[in-house]
């Protein structure tokens, strides 16, 4: 009998019961195996899940390793770039050191101020009248009292202690001249050190001055020293009846300044013709001036005057013509001019050759002035040209009424047409009168109409603008006239003017406080390209053209810039050397691209190149109680090439918090305390600015380093212009016929915002001390528009539009606090500013431009072995 073990699972030949049992066992075994198979998918799923998790871990490791590799590659690229910059910087430093050792012209520093003293005072016998008439600068001026570095000290005699006997000076003349001399920086109270001596002699209030008495008075002056050398005698007329008080008077070797001169009396290059004192004492002069545009006015030509000797003849009282040849010539001229009113053209003339009532004002022997000042003003404001008749006596080259007509014509924008080319014009040795007046001989009277019609609108507006410039800067007030007379004398003897006043730079921190520095955090660079060498800060060369600016640029000082009164550390228009000079004898400071061989991006980044020696720029940043925004902006400047220093103008009355940590950007950060909260502080010529180039930026401006470096390179080629990033324009309001400020995207612009722009420090001086005060007052009133004012100023001086660089249209950092420009009234105020500034200048000087500047190789396909100048610009 088989055992159960033998029967189980199919061993042996079981009986029926066993067979059934075996079937049952087989079914049990099958179920067991089936159950085991059911567990296999779960096990496999777990294994797959484990494998997937392992795969993901491997992928993460691979990604991390790839990121690390990429980071190392970027770090390698950054380090290579940094090493390349360091290499270039070392080469530049070696080159600079070699230049210092090889420099064959040491930096010249003037010795202490040299002035005259008591030992230089020598008594000389008075010259004869014949010798007086032959006086010129070379034989009647004592240069030994006027060293080139004396500063041109001027002594003026006290008007109360040294007055002309009998006659008192006219009150306005006496008061305003004394005040003007007191404001002039050349004035000294020490007569022993004086270069020149000023004596005010007229206009007097009472009648004609006795010549003998005047001569005796002159010779009794304390510092006349016998011959009156280096004296300037002022006879400044205030009325149309002012006279030549020096006729027959021995004036010694003194210079004479007045409005009335005869041909025999005037000593060209020695005496000075001046207009009468018909203006204000000083200050802004724009208030009562008409606008420069439109070019054409109601009358093409106007004249209101009378020659008393011709009155009866011209009034038609059957009087025979005068027998004098000179008066007959005047009659012929007048009759020809009268015919102009009967021409067939549409031109209108207002020509009045007889005065109403009892006559005009002035000398009976010359063309008198008619009507009241109010009536003359109305006519001149409606006249395109103003006729000025020269004196009938050809020996008279200047008279008070002649100069008064010219003065009034320029003031009210009527271009002077001077009939008679024998006359002498005010300050003619410095002012180019061809640009603001038409002078023709009387024999061309028949061609006057043709000549005037030949001038186009551009010519008329140019001459009118030039006339206004000359009137405002040199003739229009007692102050500017006295300053101009002294400036003419100073330039004759080649003495430079006094240095322009610069703004002190007081630190916002007291002497004992040391501001906290944050740990040096190197921000991620905007680009991995090399933008230039790392150099220690160095200043621009200052005051290097003290004696040549007036010689080479004297014409521009008087006739373009309108400012010969101050000496500036640098001006935007310094002469540019020929290209080969950088390699032959004048290479000091120049850094040609690849030593002159040129090249693409790599070589370009190693040197500044260009037409000017190497230099740096100063950032001026205005801020007001936004400490974190300021600190973030400063931190982004780390490693910026060509940066000299950062001037932070602290516009708040509250000093910075003591706990505020300032970033270390490897160049000085000078925090200046502003006297008051004013946007004009942005453009003050601070003493701490030692570079010609200024980058004005807002504290929330976000510019990349490559943008700043590119803007600086462009400015170096456009030094007389504003070079910046965000462009704006002035648009004409067709409904109201005035100007609007517009910031929309446009293919034409006329301004760049000074919240991110380069300009020359010279313009900071002009903005703060020459630009009309009314404009700065308007900026303070609105707390707005200082950028518009700067654009107006530069375009007014240069007659050029600004230069926009790169495609950037805005520069605000994302997430910064709201600025003043977000206020609802911001644009309304800017509309008003443009129209007000236009009124002050008499015209809108802004000019349109239709292009922006990008780097030379921008969007140019290059071989694989060449780099672009900038990757993104």
Tab-separated table of N, CA and C in Angstrom, residues 176 180 184 274-275 277 279-285 407 427 469-487 558 562 564-565:
chain	number	residue	atom	x	y	z
A	176	UNK	N	25.321	153.347	-11.199
A	176	UNK	CA	25.404	152.034	-11.840
A	176	UNK	C	26.828	151.651	-12.213
A	180	UNK	N	28.709	148.423	-10.947
A	180	UNK	CA	29.252	147.453	-11.897
A	180	UNK	C	30.729	147.193	-11.641
A	184	UNK	N	32.857	143.553	-10.453
A	184	UNK	CA	33.857	142.960	-11.339
A	184	UNK	C	34.999	142.361	-10.519
A	274	UNK	N	31.839	153.096	-27.415
A	274	UNK	CA	30.865	152.423	-26.571
A	274	UNK	C	29.471	152.967	-26.845
A	275	UNK	N	28.437	152.157	-26.655
A	275	UNK	CA	27.070	152.681	-26.762
A	275	UNK	C	26.726	153.503	-25.519
A	277	UNK	N	24.569	154.523	-22.094
A	277	UNK	CA	23.989	153.719	-21.013
A	277	UNK	C	22.472	153.873	-21.017
A	279	UNK	N	20.408	151.145	-20.962
A	279	UNK	CA	19.789	149.929	-20.444
A	279	UNK	C	19.645	149.941	-18.939
A	280	UNK	N	19.384	148.759	-18.410
A	280	UNK	CA	19.235	148.587	-16.966
A	280	UNK	C	20.611	148.539	-16.308
A	281	UNK	N	20.659	148.634	-14.971
A	281	UNK	CA	21.963	148.501	-14.286
A	281	UNK	C	22.584	147.127	-14.475
A	282	UNK	N	21.778	146.078	-14.493
A	282	UNK	CA	22.302	144.723	-14.624
A	282	UNK	C	21.185	143.707	-14.546
A	283	UNK	N	21.532	142.446	-14.310
A	283	UNK	CA	20.536	141.398	-14.179
A	283	UNK	C	20.085	140.847	-15.515
A	284	UNK	N	19.043	139.975	-15.476
A	284	UNK	CA	18.491	139.407	-16.703
A	284	UNK	C	17.861	140.504	-17.545
A	285	UNK	N	18.095	140.433	-18.857
A	285	UNK	CA	17.664	141.509	-19.749
A	285	UNK	C	16.583	141.073	-20.739
A	407	UNK	N	21.824	150.672	-30.699
A	407	UNK	CA	21.459	150.037	-29.432
A	407	UNK	C	19.980	149.643	-29.435
A	427	UNK	N	32.932	148.240	-29.614
A	427	UNK	CA	33.738	147.036	-29.338
A	427	UNK	C	34.088	146.286	-30.618
A	469	UNK	N	22.181	138.279	-28.956
A	469	UNK	CA	23.283	137.737	-28.159
A	469	UNK	C	24.253	138.843	-27.770
A	470	UNK	N	24.673	139.643	-28.743
A	470	UNK	CA	25.630	140.719	-28.478
A	470	UNK	C	25.020	141.751	-27.536
A	471	UNK	N	23.758	142.097	-27.753
A	471	UNK	CA	23.118	143.096	-26.898
A	471	UNK	C	23.012	142.604	-25.459
A	472	UNK	N	22.578	141.374	-25.273
A	472	UNK	CA	22.393	140.856	-23.912
A	472	UNK	C	23.714	140.650	-23.189
A	473	UNK	N	24.744	140.198	-23.887
A	473	UNK	CA	25.981	139.803	-23.233
A	473	UNK	C	26.985	140.948	-23.094
A	474	UNK	N	26.896	141.995	-23.969
A	474	UNK	CA	27.959	142.993	-23.980
A	474	UNK	C	27.487	144.444	-23.905
A	475	UNK	N	26.253	144.733	-24.307
A	475	UNK	CA	25.838	146.129	-24.453
A	475	UNK	C	24.634	146.523	-23.622
A	476	UNK	N	23.781	145.592	-23.243
A	476	UNK	CA	22.438	145.904	-22.793
A	476	UNK	C	22.292	146.481	-21.408
A	477	UNK	N	23.290	146.377	-20.561
A	477	UNK	CA	23.203	146.929	-19.208
A	477	UNK	C	24.549	147.541	-18.826
A	478	UNK	N	24.539	148.348	-17.790
A	478	UNK	CA	25.789	148.940	-17.317
A	478	UNK	C	26.781	147.857	-16.919
A	479	UNK	N	26.286	146.813	-16.259
A	479	UNK	CA	27.172	145.750	-15.780
A	479	UNK	C	27.891	145.054	-16.929
A	480	UNK	N	27.140	144.596	-17.936
A	480	UNK	CA	27.781	143.861	-19.031
A	480	UNK	C	28.667	144.786	-19.857
A	481	UNK	N	28.311	146.059	-19.969
A	481	UNK	CA	29.141	146.986	-20.735
A	481	UNK	C	30.478	147.238	-20.039
A	482	UNK	N	30.446	147.492	-18.729
A	482	UNK	CA	31.700	147.705	-17.986
A	482	UNK	C	32.560	146.449	-18.045
A	483	UNK	N	31.942	145.274	-17.849
A	483	UNK	CA	32.700	144.019	-17.940
A	483	UNK	C	33.329	143.864	-19.324
A	484	UNK	N	32.587	144.241	-20.362
A	484	UNK	CA	33.095	144.098	-21.729
A	484	UNK	C	34.244	145.053	-21.998
A	485	UNK	N	34.135	146.287	-21.517
A	485	UNK	CA	35.213	147.258	-21.727
A	485	UNK	C	36.506	146.790	-21.067
A	486	UNK	N	36.412	146.263	-19.863
A	486	UNK	CA	37.610	145.764	-19.186
A	486	UNK	C	38.142	144.514	-19.871
A	487	UNK	N	37.235	143.664	-20.381
A	487	UNK	CA	37.672	142.443	-21.065
A	487	UNK	C	38.421	142.783	-22.354
A	558	UNK	N	33.669	135.659	-28.058
A	558	UNK	CA	32.851	136.862	-28.163
A	558	UNK	C	31.635	136.670	-29.054
A	562	UNK	N	29.669	133.816	-26.337
A	562	UNK	CA	29.229	134.992	-25.595
A	562	UNK	C	29.785	135.065	-24.191
A	564	UNK	N	33.587	135.872	-22.819
A	564	UNK	CA	35.039	136.058	-22.729
A	564	UNK	C	35.493	136.465	-21.336
A	565	UNK	N	34.617	136.378	-20.346
A	565	UNK	CA	34.874	136.976	-19.045
A	565	UNK	C	35.551	136.037	-18.051
